[in-house]
XYZ file of C-alpha atoms in Angstrom:
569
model
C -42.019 16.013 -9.309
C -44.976 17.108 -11.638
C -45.426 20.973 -11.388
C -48.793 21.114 -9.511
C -47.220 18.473 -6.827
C -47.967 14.898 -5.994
C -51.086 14.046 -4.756
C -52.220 10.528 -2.703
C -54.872 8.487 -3.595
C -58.263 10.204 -2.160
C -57.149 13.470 -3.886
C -55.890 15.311 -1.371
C -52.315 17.380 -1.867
C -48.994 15.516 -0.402
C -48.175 17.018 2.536
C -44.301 17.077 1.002
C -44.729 18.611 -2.016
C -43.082 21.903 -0.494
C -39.491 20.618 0.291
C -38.993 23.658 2.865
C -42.388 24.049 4.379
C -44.104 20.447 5.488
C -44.942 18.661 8.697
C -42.940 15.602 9.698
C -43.765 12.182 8.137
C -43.028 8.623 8.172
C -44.829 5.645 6.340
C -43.774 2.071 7.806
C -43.379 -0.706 4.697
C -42.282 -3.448 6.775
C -43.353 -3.201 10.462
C -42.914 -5.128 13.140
C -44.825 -7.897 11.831
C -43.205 -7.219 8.467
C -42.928 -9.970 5.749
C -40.350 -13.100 5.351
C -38.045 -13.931 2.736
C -38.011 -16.817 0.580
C -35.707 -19.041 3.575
C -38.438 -18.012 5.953
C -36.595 -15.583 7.913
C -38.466 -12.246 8.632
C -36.944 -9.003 7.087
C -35.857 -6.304 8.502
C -38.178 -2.969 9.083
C -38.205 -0.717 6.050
C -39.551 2.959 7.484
C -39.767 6.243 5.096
C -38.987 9.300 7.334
C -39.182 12.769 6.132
C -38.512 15.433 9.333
C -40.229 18.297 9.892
C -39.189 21.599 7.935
C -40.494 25.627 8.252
C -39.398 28.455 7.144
C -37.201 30.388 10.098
C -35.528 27.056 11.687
C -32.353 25.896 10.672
C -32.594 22.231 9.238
C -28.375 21.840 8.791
C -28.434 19.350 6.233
C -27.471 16.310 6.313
C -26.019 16.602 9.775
C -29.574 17.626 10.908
C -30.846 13.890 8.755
C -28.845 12.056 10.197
C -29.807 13.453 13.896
C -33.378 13.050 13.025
C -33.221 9.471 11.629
C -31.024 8.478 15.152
C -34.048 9.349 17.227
C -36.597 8.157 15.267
C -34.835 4.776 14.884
C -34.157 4.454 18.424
C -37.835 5.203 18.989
C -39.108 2.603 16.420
C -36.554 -0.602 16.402
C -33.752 0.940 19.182
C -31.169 -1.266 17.268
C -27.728 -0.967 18.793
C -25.959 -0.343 15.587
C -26.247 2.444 12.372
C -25.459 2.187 9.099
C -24.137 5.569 7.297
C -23.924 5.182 3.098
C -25.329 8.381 1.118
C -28.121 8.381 -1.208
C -25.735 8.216 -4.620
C -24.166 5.025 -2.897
C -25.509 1.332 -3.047
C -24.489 -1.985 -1.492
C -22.089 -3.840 -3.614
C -21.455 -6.466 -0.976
C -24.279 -8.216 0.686
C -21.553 -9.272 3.618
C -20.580 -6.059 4.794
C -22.450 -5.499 7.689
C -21.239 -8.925 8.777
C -18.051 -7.725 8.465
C -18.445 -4.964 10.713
C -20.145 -6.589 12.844
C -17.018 -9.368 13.669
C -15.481 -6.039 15.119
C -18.534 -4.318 17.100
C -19.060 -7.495 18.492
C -15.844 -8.785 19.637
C -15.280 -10.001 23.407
C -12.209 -8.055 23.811
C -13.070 -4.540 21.450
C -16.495 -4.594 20.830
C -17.416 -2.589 23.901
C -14.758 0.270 23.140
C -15.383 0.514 18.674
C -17.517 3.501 17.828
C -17.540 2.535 14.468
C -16.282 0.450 11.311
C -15.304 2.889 8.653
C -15.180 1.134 4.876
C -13.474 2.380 1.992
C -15.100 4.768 -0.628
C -15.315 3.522 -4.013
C -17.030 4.950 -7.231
C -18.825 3.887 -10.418
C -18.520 6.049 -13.637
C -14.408 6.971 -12.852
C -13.229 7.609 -16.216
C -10.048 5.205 -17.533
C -6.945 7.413 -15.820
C -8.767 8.720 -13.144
C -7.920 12.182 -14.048
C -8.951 13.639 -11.110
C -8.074 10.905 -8.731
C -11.698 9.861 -7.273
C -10.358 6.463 -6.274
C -8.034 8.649 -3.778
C -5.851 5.034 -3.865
C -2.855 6.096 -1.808
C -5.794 7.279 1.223
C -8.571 4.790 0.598
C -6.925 1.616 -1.127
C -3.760 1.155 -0.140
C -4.929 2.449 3.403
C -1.391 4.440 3.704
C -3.669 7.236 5.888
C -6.575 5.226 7.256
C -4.939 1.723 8.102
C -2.198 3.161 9.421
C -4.230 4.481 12.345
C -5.581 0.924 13.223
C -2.540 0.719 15.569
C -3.781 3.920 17.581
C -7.199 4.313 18.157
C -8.309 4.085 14.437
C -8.767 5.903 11.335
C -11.318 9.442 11.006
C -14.870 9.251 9.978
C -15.211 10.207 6.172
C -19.122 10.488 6.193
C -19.998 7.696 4.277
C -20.008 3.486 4.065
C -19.555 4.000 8.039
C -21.398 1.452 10.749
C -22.064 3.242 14.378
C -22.214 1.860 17.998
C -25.652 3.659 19.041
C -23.865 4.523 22.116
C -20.950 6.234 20.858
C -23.718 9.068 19.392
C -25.442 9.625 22.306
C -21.955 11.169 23.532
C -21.107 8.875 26.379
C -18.141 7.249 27.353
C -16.997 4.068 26.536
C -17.349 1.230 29.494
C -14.349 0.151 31.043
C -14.261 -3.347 32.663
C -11.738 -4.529 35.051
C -9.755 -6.451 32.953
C -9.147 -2.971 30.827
C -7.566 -1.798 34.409
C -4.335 -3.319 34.583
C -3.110 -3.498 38.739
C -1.434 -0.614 40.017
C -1.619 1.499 36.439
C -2.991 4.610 36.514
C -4.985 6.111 33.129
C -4.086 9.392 31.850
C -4.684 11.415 29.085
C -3.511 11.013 25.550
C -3.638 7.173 26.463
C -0.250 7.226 28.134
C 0.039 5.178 31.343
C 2.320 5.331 34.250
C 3.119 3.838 37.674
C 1.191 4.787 40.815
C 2.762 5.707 44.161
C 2.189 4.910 47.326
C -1.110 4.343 48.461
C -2.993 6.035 45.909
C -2.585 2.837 43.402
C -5.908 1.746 44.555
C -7.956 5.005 44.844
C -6.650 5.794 41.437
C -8.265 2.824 40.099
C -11.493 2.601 41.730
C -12.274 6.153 40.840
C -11.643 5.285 36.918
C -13.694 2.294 37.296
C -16.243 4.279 39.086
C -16.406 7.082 36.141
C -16.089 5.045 33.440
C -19.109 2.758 34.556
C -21.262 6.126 35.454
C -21.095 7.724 32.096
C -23.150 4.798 30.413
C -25.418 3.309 32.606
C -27.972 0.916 31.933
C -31.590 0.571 32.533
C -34.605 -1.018 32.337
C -37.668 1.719 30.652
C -39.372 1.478 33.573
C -37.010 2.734 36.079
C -36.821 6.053 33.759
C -39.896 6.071 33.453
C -40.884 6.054 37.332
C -38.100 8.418 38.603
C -34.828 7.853 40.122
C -35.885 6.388 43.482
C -33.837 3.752 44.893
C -30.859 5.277 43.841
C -28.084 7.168 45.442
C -27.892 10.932 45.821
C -25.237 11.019 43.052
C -26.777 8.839 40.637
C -30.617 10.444 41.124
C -28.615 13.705 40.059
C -27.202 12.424 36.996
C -30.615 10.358 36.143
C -33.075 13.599 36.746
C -35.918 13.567 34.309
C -34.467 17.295 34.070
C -30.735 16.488 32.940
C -31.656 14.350 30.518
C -34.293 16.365 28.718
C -31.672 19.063 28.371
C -29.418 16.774 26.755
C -31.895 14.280 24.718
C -35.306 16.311 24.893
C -39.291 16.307 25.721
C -39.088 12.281 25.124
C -39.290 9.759 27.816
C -39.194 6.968 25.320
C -36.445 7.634 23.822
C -34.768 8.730 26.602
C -35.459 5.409 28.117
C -34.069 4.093 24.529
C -30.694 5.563 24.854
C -30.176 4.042 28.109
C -30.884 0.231 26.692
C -27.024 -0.577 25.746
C -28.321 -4.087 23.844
C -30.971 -2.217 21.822
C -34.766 -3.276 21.582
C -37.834 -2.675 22.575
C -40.261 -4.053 24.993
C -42.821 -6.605 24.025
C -45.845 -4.857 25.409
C -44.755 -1.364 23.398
C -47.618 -0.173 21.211
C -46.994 0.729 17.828
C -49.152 3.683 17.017
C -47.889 5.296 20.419
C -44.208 4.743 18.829
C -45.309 6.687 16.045
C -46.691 9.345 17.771
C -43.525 9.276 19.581
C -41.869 9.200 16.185
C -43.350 11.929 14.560
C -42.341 14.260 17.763
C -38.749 13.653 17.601
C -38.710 15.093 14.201
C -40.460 18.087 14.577
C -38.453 21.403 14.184
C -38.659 22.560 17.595
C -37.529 19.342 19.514
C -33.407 20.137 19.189
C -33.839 23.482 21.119
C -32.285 24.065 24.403
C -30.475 20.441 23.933
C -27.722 18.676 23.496
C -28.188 17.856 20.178
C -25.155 19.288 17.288
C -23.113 20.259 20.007
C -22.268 16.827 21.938
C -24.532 14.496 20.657
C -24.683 12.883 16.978
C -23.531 14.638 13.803
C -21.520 17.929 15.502
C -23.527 21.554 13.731
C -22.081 24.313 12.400
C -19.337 22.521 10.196
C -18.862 22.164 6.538
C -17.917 18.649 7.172
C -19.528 17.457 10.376
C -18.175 13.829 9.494
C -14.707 14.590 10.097
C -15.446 16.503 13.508
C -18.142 14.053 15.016
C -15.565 11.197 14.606
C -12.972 13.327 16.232
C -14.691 14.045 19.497
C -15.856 10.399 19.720
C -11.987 9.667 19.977
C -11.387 12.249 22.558
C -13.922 10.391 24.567
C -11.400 7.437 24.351
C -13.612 5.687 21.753
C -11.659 3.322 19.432
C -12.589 2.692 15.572
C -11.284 0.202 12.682
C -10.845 0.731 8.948
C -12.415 -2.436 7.214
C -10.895 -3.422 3.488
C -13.278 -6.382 2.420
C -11.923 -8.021 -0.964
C -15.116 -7.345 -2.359
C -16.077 -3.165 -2.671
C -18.665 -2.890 0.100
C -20.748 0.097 -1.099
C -20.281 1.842 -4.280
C -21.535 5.376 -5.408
C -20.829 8.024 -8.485
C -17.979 9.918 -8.594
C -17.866 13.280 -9.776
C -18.162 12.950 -13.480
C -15.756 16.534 -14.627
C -13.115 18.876 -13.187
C -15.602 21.049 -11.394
C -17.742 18.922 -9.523
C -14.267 17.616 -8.109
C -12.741 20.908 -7.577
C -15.957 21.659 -5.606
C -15.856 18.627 -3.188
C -12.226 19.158 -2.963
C -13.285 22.898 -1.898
C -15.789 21.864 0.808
C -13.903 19.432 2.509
C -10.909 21.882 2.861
C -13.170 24.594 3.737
C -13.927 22.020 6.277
C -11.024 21.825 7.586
C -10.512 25.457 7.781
C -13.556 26.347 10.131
C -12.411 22.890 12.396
C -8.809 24.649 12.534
C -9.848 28.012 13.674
C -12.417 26.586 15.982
C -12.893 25.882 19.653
C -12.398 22.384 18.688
C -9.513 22.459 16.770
C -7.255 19.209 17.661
C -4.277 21.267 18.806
C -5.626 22.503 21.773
C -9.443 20.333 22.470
C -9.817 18.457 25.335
C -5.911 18.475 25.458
C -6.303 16.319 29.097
C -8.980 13.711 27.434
C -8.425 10.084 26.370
C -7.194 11.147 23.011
C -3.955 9.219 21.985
C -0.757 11.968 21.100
C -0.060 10.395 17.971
C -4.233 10.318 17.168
C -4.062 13.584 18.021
C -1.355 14.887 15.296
C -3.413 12.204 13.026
C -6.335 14.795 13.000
C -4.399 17.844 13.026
C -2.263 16.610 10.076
C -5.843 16.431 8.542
C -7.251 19.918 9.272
C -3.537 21.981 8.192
C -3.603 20.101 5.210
C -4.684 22.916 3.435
C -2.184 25.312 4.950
C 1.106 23.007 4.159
C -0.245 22.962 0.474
C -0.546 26.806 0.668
C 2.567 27.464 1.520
C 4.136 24.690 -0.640
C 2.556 27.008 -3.341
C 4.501 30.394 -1.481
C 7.366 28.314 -1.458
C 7.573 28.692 -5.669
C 6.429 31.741 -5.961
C 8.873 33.269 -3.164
C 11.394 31.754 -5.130
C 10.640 33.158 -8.501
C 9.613 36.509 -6.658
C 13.164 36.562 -4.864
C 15.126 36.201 -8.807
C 12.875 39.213 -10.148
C 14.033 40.680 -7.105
C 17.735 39.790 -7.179
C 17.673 41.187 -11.544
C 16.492 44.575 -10.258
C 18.667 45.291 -7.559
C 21.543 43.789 -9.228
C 20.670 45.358 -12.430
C 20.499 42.481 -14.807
C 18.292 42.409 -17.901
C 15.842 39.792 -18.506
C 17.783 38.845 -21.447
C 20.460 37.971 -19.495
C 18.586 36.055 -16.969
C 16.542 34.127 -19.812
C 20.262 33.550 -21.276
C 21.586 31.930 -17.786
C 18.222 30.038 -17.242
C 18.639 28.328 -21.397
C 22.220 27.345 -20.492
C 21.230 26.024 -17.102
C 18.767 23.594 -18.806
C 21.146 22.541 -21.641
C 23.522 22.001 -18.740
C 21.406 19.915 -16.412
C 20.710 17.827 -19.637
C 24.163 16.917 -20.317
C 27.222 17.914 -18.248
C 25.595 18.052 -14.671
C 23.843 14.020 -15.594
C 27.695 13.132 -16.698
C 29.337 14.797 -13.374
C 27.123 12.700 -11.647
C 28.117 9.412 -12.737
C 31.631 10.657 -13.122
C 31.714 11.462 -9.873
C 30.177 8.634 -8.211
C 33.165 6.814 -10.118
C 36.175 8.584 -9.298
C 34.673 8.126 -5.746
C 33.447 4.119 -5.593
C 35.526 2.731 -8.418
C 38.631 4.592 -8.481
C 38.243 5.817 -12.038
C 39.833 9.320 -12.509
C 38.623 11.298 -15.445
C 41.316 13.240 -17.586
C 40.782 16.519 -18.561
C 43.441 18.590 -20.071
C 42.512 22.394 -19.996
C 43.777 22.854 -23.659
C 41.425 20.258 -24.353
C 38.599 23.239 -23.531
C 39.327 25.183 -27.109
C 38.639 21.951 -28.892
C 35.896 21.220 -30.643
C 34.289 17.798 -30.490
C 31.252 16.029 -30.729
C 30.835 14.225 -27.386
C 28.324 12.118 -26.145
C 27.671 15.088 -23.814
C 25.378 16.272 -26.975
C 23.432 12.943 -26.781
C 20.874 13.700 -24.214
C 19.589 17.373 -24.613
C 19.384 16.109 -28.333
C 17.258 13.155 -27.320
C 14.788 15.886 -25.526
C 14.703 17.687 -28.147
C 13.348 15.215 -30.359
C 11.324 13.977 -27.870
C 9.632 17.285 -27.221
C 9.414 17.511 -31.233
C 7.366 14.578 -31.407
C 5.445 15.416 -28.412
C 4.002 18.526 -30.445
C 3.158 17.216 -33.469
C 1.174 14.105 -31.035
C -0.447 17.103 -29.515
C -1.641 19.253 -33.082
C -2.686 15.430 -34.296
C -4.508 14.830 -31.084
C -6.925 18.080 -31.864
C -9.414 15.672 -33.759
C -9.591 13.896 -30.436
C -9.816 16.442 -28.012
C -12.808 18.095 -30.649
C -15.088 14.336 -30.053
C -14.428 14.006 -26.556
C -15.496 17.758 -24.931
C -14.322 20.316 -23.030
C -12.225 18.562 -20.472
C -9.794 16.929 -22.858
C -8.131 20.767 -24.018
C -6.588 21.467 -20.603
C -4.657 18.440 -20.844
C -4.157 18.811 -24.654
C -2.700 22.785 -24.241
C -0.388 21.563 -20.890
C 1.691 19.555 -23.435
C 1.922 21.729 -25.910
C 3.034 24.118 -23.636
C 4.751 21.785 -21.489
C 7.046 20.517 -24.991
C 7.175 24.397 -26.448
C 8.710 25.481 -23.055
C 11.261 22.695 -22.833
C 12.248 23.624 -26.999
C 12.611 27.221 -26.245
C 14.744 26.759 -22.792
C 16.817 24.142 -25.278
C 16.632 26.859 -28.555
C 20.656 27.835 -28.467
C 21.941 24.278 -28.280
C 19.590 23.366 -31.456
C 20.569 26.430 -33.074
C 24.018 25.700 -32.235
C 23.467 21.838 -33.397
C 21.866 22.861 -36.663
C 24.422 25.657 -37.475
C 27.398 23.399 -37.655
C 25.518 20.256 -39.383
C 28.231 19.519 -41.729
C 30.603 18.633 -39.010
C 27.546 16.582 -36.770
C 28.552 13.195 -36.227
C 26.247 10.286 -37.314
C 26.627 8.867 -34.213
C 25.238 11.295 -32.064
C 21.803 11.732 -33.735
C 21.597 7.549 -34.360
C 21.536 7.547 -30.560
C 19.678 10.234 -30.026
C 17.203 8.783 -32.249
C 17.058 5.363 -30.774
C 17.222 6.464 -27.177
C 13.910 8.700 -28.195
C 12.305 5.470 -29.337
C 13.153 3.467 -26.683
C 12.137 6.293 -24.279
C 8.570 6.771 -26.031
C 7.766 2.754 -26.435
C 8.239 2.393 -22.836
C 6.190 5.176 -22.052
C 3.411 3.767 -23.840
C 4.421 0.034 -22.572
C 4.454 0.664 -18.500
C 1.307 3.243 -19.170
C 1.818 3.896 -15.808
C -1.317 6.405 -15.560
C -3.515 3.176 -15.429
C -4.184 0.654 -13.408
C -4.309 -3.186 -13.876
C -7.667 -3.291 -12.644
C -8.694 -0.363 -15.239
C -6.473 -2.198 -17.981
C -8.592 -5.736 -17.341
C -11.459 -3.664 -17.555
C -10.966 -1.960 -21.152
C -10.132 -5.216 -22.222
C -13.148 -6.901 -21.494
C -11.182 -9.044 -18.822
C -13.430 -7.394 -15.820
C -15.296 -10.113 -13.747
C -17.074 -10.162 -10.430
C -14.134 -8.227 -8.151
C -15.185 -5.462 -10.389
């Protein structure tokens, strides 16, 4: 934006050009009578919005967006479906929403999905995905997200996401007969059981009658005229009152909210819809409502996404995860260590404020229609945090619990560094032999004859084979680490942290292995060949492998750097 601010074409100052202080806006680009495409078929509205902001009212971010851009759709085109993708994300499969669409518009489903959640992919990852932004084990390979399918579907991760309409308006989802089987009774946490007696049909009616009440459908003008004609129970729950408190100061969109199907009525003038538009964005309109606390994108959280898909489910809403072969949205990833640290950081904060919240999973609407095994779905998500916190204690206890142990007991640090070096030369060589000695004697039959005079003789073993082969190994690593210094120097900053954990990594391994190679090199002369020709070799054969199997990158990214990338990519 140019320093003294945009202006529009008579002269006159944008209205926008203060991002914190400007009146609601919206320019229509294709209206309803918008233009065609080249088959003849008429496109879709296109409709810049741009809420209200002052100084003094809280605007919550994108949660607050989002909220805005629901009513002033509904208002506008009233479609019964929303598309969630971020502004850094673009659609990189022009069949996507017809793939959501074959599940919010099944027969059997449809009626129950609050929404189709698709996977997040990222342009600009570097070759090893240092910092894991392709998140394959939860995105990809759908180990945490398509494993829900089976319950009542996988969590909202605030992006590449298509809504019911319905589901954000906080109702219910509708429950037809055939979702009643005879004689069952619903409970919570989607368990079932048998009725008794004579309440079997009572019990069933009444769930029929409270599942049909929560979303019920009508024509504009019946809001519009009142609530006469209707029973004392249902002019209660239809007062012009009630639902401003929940929705607002809007009878059209009110009337919008109750049109399960969508649309908008032939005879509907368009400059009265924008009029109408331009109200449910301004500042003021969310007071004394509904809206952030039941309704749309919940307020107050770090990540809202995570929180608004969660009480969907505890109103027994059901979702799908949705793996096209083909990438359906695309965005940029974090492009260095601390842009990832800090999304890492806010969606564990996240988690945090959901955890010690009134809506923390444990213990929120414990009697709903959330499934048990949903349930421990979404609070294995918010303690997250906490398991990796104390997988963190866990080491440090145990290192705080030796320094502990060496000054009660009285033991030097010598000493301990002594028993530590031998512990590593030992789990190198004798403890890898007992092993398959052991396993053996026990499964084959083979005994293994030692002779205790046999301990004051000294031989060269193949016991000496393996910490040798580290050794070298770890040799080599350092001197591919001082050599790789020209490379780390051309490719920035980020390439020394993994540069300096080698060299550390290899230096610590040498030192924990120093008194066997000072032993090994202080009685060279009676070395066997043998043992450093296989030392040798298995170091080579260790090293080509590692370079073979490469096992840091993927096929796709190995097609990729060699030019072998095509349209899946």
């Amino acid at each position: 934006m140019p320093e003294e601010g945009w202006t529009m074409q008579d002269g006159t100052a944008w209205a926008g050009n203060n991002p914190r202080d400007h009146p609601g806006m919206i320019q229509v680009f294709l209206g309803h009578s918008g233009g065609l495409d080249t088959d003849g078929n008429e496109l879709p509205r296109l409709v810049y919005v741009s809420r209200e902001k002052r100084p003094g009212f809280q605007h919550h971010e994108k949660a607050g967006a989002m909220i805005a851009l629901i009513r002033v759709s509904a208002v506008l085109t009233n479609g019964p479906y929303l598309l969630n993708v971020d502004c850094d994300h673009y659609f990189n499969n022009s069949k996507a929403l017809k793939e959501a669409m074959c599940f919010m518009m099944d027969p059997a489903y449809g009626k129950k999905m609050c929404y189709v959640q698709f996977p997040q992919c990222f342009d600009g990852i570097d070759l090893h995905d240092r910092y894991a932004n392709r998140n394959i084990v939860f995105f990809d390979i759908g180990i945490n997200l398509k494993g829900l399918d089976v319950i009542q579907g996988p969590v909202y991760v605030g992006i590449g996401c298509c809504f019911n309409r319905q589901a954000l308006y906080g109702y219910d989802p509708v429950l037809t007969e055939e979702d009643l089987e005879p004689n069952i009774i619903v409970k919570s946490c989607g368990s079932r059981k048998k009725g008794k007696g004579g309440n079997k049909y009572i019990d069933k009616k009444r769930a029929m009658k409270r599942t049909e009440s929560t979303v019920p459908i009508f024509n504009i003008e019946d809001v519009e005229e009142g609530v006469e004609g209707y029973d004392d129970e249902t002019s209660l729950l239809m007062s012009q009152k009630s639902l401003e408190k929940r929705f607002g100061q809007s009878p059209v969109f009110i009337a919008a909210t109750f049109m399960e199907q969508g649309g908008l009525r032939p005879s509907t003038n368009p400059a009265t819809l924008l009029k109408e538009a331009i109200h449910v964005i301004s500042c003021g309109y969310e007071d004394k409502t509904e809206w952030g606390k039941e309704i749309g994108w919940i307020y107050g959280f770090v990540t809202e996404d995570i929180l608004t898909g969660f009480k969907m489910r505890a109103r027994g809403w059901i979702s799908i995860y949705c793996m096209p072969p083909h990438p359906a949205f695309k965005g940029s990833a974090p492009i260095n260590l601390s842009d990832r640290l800090n999304q890492v950081l806010r969606w564990a904060l996240g988690s945090i404020e959901i955890l010690l919240s009134r809506h923390c999973p444990i213990w929120y609407r414990y009697n709903g229609k959330l499934k048990l095994l949903e349930r421990l779905a979404y609070i294995n998500t918010i303690i997250s945090n906490f398991a990796s916190m104390w997988f963190i204690l866990l080491f440090v206890s145990i290192f705080a619990i030796g320094i502990l142990e060496l000054r009660w007991s009285g033991v030097s640090i010598e000493d301990w560094w002594r028993n530590e070096q031998f512990w590593v030369i030992g789990g190198t060589s004798v403890h890898l032999f007992a092993v398959f000695q052991g396993l053996l004697k026990v499964l084959a039959g083979i005994d293994t004859i030692f002779n205790f005079a046999e301990l004051y003789v000294f031989k060269w073993t193949s016991l000496l084979i393996p910490p040798t082969t580290v050794l070298i190994l770890n040799i080599l690593n350092i001197i591919g680490t001082v050599a790789g210094v020209s490379y780390a120097i051309n490719s920035g900053y980020q390439s020394w942290g993994p540069l300096f954990g080698k060299l550390f990594f290899a230096i610590w391994v040498i030192a924990d292995l120093y008194p066997f190679l000072k032993g090994l090199l202080g009685r060279q002369n009676r070395t066997r060949t043998i043992v450093i020709v296989w030392s040798i070799l298995l170091a080579s054969i260790f090293s080509l492998l590692w370079v073979w199997i490469d096992h840091f990158t993927s096929a796709f990214t190995k097609s990729a750097a060699n030019g072998q990338c095509g349209i899946n990519c």
